[in-house]
Short mmCIF file of C-alpha atoms and ligand atoms in Angstrom, two decimals:
data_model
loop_
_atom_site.label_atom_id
_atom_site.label_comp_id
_atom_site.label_asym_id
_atom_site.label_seq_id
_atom_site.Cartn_x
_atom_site.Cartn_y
_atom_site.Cartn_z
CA UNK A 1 20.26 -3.67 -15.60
CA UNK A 2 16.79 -2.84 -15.50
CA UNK A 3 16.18 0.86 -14.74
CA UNK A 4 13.06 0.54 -12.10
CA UNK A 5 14.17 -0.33 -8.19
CA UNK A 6 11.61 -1.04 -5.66
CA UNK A 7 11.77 0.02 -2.25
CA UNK A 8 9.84 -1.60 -0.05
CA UNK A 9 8.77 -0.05 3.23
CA UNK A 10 6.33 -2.18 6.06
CA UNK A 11 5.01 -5.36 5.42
CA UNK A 12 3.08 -4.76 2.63
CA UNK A 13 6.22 -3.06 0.86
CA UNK A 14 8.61 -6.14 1.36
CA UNK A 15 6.45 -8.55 0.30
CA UNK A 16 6.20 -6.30 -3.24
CA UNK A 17 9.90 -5.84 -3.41
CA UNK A 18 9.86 -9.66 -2.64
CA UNK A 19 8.16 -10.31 -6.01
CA UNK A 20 10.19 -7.67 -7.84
CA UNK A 21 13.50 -9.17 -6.92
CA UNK A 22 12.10 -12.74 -8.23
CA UNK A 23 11.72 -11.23 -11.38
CA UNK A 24 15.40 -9.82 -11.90
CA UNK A 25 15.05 -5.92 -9.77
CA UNK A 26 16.79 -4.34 -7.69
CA UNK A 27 15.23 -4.17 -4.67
CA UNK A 28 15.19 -3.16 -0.92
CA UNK A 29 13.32 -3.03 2.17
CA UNK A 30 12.98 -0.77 5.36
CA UNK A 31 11.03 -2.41 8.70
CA UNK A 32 10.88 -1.08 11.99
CA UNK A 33 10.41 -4.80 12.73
CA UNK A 34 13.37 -7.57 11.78
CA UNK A 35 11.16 -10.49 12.05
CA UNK A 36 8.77 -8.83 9.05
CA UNK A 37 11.26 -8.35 6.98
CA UNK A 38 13.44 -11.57 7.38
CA UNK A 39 10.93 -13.73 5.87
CA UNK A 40 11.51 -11.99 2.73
CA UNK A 41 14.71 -13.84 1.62
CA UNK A 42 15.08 -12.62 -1.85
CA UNK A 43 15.71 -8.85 -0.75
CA UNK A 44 19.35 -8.44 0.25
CA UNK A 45 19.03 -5.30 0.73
CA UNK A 46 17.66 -4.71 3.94
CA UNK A 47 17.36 -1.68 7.29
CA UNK A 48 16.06 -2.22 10.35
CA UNK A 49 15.07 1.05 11.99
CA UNK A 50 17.49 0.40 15.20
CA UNK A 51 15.26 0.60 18.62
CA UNK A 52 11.69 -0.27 17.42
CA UNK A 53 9.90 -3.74 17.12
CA UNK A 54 6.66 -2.44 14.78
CA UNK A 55 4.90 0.31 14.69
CA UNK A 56 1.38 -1.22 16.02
CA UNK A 57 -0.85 0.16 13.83
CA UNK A 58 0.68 3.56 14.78
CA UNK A 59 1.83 5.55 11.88
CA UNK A 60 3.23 8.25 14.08
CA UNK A 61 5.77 5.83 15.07
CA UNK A 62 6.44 5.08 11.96
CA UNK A 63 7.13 8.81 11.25
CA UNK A 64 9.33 9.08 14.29
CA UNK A 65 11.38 6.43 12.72
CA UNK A 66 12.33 8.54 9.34
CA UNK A 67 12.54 11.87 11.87
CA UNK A 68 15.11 10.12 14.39
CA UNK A 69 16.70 7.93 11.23
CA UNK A 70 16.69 9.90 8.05
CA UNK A 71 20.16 9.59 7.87
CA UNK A 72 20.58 6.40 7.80
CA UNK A 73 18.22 5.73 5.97
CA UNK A 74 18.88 7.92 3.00
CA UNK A 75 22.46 6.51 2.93
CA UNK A 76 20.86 3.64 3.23
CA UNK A 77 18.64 3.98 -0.07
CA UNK A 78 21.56 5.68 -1.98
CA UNK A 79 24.24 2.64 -1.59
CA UNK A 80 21.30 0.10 -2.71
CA UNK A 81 19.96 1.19 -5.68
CA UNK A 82 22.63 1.85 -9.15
CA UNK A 83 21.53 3.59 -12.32
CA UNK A 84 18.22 3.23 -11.55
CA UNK A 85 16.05 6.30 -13.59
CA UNK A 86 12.49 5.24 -11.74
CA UNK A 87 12.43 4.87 -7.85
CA UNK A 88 9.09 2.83 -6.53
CA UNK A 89 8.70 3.31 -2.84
CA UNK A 90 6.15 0.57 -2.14
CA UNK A 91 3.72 0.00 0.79
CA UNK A 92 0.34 -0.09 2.52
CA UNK A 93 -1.54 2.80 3.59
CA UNK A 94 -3.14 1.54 5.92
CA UNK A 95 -0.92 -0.18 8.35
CA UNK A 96 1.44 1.67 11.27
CA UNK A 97 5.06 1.57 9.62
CA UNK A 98 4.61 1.86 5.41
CA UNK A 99 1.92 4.15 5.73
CA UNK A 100 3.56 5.81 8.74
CA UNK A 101 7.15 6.47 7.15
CA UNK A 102 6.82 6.67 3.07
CA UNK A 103 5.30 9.90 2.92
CA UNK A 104 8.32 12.12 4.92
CA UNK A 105 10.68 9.47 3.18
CA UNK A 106 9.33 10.07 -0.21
CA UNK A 107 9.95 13.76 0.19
CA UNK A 108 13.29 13.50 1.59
CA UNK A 109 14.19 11.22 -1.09
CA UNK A 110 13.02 13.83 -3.63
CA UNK A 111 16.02 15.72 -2.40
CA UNK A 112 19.12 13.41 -1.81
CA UNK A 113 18.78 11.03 -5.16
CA UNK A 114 19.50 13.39 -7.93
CA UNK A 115 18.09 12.40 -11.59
CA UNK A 116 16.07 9.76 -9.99
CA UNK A 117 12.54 9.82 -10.17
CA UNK A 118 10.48 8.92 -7.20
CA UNK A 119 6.74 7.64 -7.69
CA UNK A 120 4.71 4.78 -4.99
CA UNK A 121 3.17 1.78 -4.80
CA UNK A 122 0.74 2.43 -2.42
CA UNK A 123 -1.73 -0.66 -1.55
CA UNK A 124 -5.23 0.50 -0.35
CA UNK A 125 -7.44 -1.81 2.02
CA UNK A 126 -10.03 -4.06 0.80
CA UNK A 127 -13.65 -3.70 2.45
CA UNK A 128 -12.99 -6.36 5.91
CA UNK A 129 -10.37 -3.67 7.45
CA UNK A 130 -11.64 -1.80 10.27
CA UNK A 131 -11.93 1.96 11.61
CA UNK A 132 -8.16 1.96 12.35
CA UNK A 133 -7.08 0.86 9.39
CA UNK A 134 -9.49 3.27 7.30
CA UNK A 135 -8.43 6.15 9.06
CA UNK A 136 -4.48 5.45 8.41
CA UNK A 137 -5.07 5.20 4.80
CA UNK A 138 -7.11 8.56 4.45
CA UNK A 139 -4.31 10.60 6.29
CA UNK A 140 -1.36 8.61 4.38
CA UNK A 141 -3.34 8.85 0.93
CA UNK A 142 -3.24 12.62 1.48
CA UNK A 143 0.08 13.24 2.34
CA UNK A 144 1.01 11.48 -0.35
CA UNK A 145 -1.11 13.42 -2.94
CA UNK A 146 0.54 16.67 -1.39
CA UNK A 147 4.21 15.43 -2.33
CA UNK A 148 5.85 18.20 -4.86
CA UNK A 149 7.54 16.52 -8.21
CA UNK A 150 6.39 13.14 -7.03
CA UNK A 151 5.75 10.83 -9.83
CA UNK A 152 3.52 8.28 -10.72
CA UNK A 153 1.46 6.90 -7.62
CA UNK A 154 0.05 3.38 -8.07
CA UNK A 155 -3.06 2.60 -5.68
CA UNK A 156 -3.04 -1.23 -5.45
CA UNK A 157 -6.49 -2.00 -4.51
CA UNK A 158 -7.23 -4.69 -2.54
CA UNK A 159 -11.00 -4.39 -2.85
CA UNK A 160 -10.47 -4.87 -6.28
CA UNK A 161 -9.53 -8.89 -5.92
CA UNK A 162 -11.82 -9.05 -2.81
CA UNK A 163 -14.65 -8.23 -4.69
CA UNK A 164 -14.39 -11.32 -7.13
CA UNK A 165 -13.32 -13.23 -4.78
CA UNK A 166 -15.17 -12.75 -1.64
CA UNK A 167 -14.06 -16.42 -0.18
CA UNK A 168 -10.53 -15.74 -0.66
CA UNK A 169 -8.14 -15.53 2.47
CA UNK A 170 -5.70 -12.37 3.22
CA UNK A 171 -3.23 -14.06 2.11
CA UNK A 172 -4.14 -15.47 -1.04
CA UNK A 173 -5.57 -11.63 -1.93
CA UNK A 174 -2.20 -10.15 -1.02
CA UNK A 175 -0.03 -12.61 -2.83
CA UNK A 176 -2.12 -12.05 -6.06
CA UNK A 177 -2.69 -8.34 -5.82
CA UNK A 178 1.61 -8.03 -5.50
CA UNK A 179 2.26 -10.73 -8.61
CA UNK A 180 -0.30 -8.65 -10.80
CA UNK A 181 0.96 -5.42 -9.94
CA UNK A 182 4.84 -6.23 -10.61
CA UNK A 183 3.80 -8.23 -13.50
CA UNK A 184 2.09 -4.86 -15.07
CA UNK A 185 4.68 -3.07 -14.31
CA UNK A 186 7.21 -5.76 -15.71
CA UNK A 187 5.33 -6.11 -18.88
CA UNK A 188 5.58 -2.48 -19.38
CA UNK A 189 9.25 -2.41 -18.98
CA UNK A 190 9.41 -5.52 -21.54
CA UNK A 191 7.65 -4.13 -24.29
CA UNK A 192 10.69 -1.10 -24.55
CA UNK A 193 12.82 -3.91 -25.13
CA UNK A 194 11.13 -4.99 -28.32
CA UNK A 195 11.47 -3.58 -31.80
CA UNK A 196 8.66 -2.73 -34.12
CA UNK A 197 8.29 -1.52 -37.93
CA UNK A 198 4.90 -0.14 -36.87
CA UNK A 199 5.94 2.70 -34.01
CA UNK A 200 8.17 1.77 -30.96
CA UNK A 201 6.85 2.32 -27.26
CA UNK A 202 10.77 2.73 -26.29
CA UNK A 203 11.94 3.61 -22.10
CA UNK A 204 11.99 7.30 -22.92
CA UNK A 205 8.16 7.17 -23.93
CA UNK A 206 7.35 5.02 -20.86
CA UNK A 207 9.73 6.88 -18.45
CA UNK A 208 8.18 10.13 -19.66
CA UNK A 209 4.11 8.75 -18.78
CA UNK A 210 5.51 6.76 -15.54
CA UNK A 211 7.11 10.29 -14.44
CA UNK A 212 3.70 12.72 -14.79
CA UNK A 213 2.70 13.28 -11.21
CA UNK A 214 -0.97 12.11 -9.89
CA UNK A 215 -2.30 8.57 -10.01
CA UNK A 216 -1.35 5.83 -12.60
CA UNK A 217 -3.21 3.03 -13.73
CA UNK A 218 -1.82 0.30 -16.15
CA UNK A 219 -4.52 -2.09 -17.66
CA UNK A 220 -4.64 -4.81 -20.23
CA UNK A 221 -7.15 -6.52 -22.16
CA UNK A 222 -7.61 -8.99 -24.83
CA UNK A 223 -9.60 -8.23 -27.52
CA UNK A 224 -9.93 -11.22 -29.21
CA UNK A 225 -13.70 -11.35 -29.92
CA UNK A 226 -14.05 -7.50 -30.87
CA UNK A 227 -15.67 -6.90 -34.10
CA UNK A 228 -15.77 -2.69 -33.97
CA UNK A 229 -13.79 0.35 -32.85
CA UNK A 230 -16.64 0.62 -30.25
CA UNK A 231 -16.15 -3.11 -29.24
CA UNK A 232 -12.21 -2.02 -28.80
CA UNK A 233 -13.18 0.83 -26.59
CA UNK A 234 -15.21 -0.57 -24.00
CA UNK A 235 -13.24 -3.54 -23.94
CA UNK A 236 -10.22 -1.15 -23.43
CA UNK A 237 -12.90 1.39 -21.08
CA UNK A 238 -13.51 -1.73 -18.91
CA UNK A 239 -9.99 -2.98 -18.05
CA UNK A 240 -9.97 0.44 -16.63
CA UNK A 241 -12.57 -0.75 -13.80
CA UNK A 242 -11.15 -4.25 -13.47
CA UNK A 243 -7.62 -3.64 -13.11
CA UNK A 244 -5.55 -4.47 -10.01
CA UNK A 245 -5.83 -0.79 -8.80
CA UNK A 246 -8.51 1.76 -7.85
CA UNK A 247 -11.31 1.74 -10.71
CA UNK A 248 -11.06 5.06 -12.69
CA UNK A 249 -13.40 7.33 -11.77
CA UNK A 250 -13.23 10.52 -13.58
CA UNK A 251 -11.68 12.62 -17.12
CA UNK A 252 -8.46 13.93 -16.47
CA UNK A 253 -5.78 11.82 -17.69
CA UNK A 254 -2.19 13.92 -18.75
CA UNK A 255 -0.15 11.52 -20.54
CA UNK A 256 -1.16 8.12 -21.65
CA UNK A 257 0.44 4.94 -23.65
CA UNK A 258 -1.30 2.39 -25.86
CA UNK A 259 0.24 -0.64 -26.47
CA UNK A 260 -1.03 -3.34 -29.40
CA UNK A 261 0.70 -6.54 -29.34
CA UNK A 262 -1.10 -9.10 -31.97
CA UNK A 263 -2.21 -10.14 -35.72
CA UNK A 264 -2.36 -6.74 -37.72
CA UNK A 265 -5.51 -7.21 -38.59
CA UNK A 266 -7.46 -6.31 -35.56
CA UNK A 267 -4.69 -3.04 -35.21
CA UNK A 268 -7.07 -1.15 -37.51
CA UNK A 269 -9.89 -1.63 -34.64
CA UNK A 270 -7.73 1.04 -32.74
CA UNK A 271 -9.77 4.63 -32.49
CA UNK A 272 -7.78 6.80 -29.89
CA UNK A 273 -10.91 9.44 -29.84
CA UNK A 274 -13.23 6.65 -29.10
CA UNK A 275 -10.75 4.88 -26.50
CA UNK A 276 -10.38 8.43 -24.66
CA UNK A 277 -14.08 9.77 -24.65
CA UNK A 278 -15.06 8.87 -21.30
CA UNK A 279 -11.46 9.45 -19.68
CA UNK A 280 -11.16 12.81 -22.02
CA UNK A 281 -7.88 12.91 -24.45
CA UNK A 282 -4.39 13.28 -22.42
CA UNK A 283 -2.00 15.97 -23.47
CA UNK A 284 0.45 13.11 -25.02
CA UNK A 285 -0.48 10.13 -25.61
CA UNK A 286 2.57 7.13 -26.59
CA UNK A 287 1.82 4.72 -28.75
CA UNK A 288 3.24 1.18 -29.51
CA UNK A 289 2.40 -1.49 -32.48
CA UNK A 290 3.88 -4.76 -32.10
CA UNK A 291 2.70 -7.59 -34.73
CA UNK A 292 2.91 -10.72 -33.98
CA UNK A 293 0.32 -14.09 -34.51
CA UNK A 294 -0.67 -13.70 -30.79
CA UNK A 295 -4.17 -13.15 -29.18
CA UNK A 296 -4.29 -9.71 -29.46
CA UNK A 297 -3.92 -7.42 -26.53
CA UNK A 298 -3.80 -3.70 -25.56
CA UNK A 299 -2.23 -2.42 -22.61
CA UNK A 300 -3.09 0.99 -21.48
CA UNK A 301 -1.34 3.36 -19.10
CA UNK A 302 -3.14 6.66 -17.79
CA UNK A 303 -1.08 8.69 -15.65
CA UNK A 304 -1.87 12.07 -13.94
CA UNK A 305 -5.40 10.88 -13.09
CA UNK A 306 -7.26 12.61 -9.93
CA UNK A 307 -7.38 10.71 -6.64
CA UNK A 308 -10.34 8.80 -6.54
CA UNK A 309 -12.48 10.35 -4.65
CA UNK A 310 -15.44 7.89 -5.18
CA UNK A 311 -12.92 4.99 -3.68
CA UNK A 312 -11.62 6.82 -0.71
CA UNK A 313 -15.54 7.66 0.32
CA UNK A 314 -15.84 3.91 0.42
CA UNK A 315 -13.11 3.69 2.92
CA UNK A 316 -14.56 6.78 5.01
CA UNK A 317 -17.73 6.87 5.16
CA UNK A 318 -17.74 3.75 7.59
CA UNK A 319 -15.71 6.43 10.34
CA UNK A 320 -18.66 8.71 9.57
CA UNK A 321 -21.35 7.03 9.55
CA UNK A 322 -20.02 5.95 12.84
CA UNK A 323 -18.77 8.78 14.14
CA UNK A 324 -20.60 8.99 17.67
CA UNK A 325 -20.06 5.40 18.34
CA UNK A 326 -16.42 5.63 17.62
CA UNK A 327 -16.17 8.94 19.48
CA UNK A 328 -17.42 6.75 22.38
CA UNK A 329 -15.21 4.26 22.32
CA UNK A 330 -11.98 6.51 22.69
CA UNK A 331 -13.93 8.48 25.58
CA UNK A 332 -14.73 5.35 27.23
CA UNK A 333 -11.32 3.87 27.22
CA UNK A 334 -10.56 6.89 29.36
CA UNK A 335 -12.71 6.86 31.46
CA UNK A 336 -13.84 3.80 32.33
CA UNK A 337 -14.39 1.82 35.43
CA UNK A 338 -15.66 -1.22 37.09
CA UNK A 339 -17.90 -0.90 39.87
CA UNK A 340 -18.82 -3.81 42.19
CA UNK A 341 -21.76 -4.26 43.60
CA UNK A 342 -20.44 -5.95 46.54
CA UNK A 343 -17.98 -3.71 47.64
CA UNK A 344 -19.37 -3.51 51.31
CA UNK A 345 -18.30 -7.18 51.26
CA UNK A 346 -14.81 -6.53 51.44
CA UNK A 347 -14.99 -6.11 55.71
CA UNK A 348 -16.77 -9.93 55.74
CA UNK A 349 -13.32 -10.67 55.16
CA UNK A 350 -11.69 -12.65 57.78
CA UNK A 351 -7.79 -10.21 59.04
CA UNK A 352 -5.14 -12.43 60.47
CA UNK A 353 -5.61 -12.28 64.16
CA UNK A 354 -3.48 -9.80 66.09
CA UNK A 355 -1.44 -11.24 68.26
CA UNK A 356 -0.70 -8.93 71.92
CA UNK A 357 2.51 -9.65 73.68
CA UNK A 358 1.10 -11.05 76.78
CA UNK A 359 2.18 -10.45 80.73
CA UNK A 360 4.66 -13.89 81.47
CA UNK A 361 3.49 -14.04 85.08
CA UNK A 362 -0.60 -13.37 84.24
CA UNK A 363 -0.48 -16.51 82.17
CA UNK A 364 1.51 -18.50 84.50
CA UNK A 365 -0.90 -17.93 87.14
CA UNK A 366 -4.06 -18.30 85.08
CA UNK A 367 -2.89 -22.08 84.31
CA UNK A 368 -2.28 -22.60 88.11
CA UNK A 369 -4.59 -25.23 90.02
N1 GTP B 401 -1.56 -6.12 -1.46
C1 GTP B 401 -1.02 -6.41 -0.28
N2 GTP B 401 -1.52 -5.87 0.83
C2 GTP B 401 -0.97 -6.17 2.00
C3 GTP B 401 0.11 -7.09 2.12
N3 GTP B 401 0.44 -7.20 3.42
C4 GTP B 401 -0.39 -6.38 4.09
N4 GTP B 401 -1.25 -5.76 3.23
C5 GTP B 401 -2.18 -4.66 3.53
O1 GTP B 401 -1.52 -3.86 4.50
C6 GTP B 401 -2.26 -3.78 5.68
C7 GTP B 401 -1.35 -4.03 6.85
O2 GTP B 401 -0.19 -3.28 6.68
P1 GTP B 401 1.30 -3.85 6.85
O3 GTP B 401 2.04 -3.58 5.59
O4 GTP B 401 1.31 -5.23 7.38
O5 GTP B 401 1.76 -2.81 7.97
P2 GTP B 401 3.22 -2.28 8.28
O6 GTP B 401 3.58 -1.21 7.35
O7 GTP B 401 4.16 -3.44 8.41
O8 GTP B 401 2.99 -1.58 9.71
P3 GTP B 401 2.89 -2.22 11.18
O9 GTP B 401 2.68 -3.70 11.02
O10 GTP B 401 1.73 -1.53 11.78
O11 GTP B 401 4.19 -1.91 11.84
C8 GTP B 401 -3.36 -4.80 5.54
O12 GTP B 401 -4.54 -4.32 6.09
C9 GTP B 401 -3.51 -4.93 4.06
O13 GTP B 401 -4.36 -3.88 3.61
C10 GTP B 401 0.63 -7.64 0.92
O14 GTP B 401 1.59 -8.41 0.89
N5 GTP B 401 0.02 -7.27 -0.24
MG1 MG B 402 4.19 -4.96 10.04
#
């Protein structure tokens, strides 16, 4: 049994837990709308916040969900996940019902599943969304980075695919942004299963990085081609930038893993001072050598990063730069009115003709000859 579950919450979230449950998880999803969550046929697991048909855009009706629900819902997340040590409560910030719900949820969960940590997946919008959608996933971003004893939180960036592949539809971007981030994940959990001679990255070591609280990037690279330590580091420095989630920005990471899967050759390229500088050295850092005749690879984790504060100005400075314009708009669907300039018109109109009772005995005479 594998010892991650995925929760997923909104559209966004079910589609993740989706791919998790593919690849052997246990899994579950929470929609205030049935016909969202339907479509995702490989989660059994499933609630339907009873009395709501989406949230619109509207996180505060996602929040009334949890408020009038949390019962149920708790019970709900109890019975569906067993022996589970890591908790993933996946979703989109920037939508009405993920971004709306997972931050009260999150903390209530914090309280009612003992010895279970609790960290999200929490997708960020790519550059096309618009002021709605921007301003959801600043407020949800920081409620979530005011959670107490939350662990690792995962910012799956959209913009990140987006901005290789400008072309690309919604729905290829979202379908490849949820593969790679499960996949990362996955591979993570894989490598704890294997043994090495060289030094073992084993669950405790991963369980203890994936549990740090802050922001938590996993990244891989090949490093094939690499001829230096230096060549090594920015290789390893630039996966950092590319990854699936936001780029990272600034020094500050707590507890790290490095994992080296390949010939053992090319291990010896490995210089953890020269990997950190830019990032500055974590407290702990977990390492893992596995030899094998592969191309060789390194797979970094940095947890307990900052929230990027560079990547959420990209998402708010449209609402600012805009902020009279936007203002506007809110006033003006108040307040506004159509006024016709043919109003005085309305009297041209023809009225149905009144009809008088008339006197019996005037008409009869009037007819007379
Ligand atoms: N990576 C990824 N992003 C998605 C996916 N589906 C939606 N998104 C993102 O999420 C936003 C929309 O949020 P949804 O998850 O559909 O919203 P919701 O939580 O269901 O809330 P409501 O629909 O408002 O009730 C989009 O703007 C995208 O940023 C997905 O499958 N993968
Ligand atoms: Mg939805």
């Amino acid at each position: 049994m594998k010892s991650v579950g995925i929760l997923g919450v909104g559209q966004a979230g079910g589609n993740l837990a989706e791919i998790a449950a593919t690849m052997g998880y246990q899994t579950a999803l929470i929609n205030t709308n049935r016909r969202d969550g339907l479509v995702n046929t490989r989660v059994e697991k499933k609630f339907f916040v009873p009395g709501y048909n989406g949230a619109g855009q509207d996180r505060s009706v996602g929040l009334r969900a949890v408020h009038d629900h949390y019962r149920e819902i708790i019970d709900f997340v109890q019975h569906s996940f067993k022996n589970i040590k890591l908790l993933l409560v996946a979703f989109s910030t920037d939508g009405g019902t993920g971004s709306g719900m997972s931050p009260l949820l999150i903390d209530l969960l914090l309280d009612n599943l003992p010895g279970v940590n609790i960290g999200a997946i929490a997708v960020v919008p790519d550059r096309n969304v618009l002021a709605g959608n921007r301003i959801n996933a600043a407020q949800c971003i920081e409620e979530i980075s005011k959670i107490e004893s939350l662990s690792s939180v995962f910012l799956v960036d959209n913009d990140q695919i987006r901005k290789l592949n400008p072309q690309s539809s919604k729905h290829q971007i979202y379908l490849y942004s949820n593969q790679q981030v499960i996949k990362a994940i996955h591979h993570l959990l894989q490598v704890t299963n294997k043994s090495s001679f060289y030094g073992n990255f084993d669950e405790t070591d991963l369980m203890n990085i994936l549990a740090t609280r802050g922001v938590t990037v996993i990244a891989s690279t090949a490093i094939t081609d690499a001829k230096t330590t230096a060549d090594v580091a920015a290789k390893i420095q630039a996966s950092w930038q590319n990854s699936i989630f936001c780029p990272v920005e600034s020094q500050g990471v707590i507890r790290a893993g490095l994992i080296y899967e390949g010939p053992e050759k090319m291990a010896s390229l490995i210089n953890v001072p020269a990997i950190f500088e830019k990032v500055g050295e974590p407290l702990e850092l977990f390492e893992g050598t596995y030899i094998s005749e592969a191309d060789p690879t390194i797979t970094t984790i940095l947890a307990g990063l900052p929230f990027p504060s560079r990547r959420m100005l990209a998402i708010e400075e449209a609402i600012e730069k805009n902020k009279l314009r936007l203002q506007n708009l809110v006033k003006k669907e108040r307040t506004q009115v159509y006024e016709s300039r043919i109003s005085w018109a309305s009297n041209l109109k023809v009225k149905q003709q009144e009809r008088k009772p008339g006197n019996l005995s005037s008409k009869l005479t009037k007819y007379e000859k």
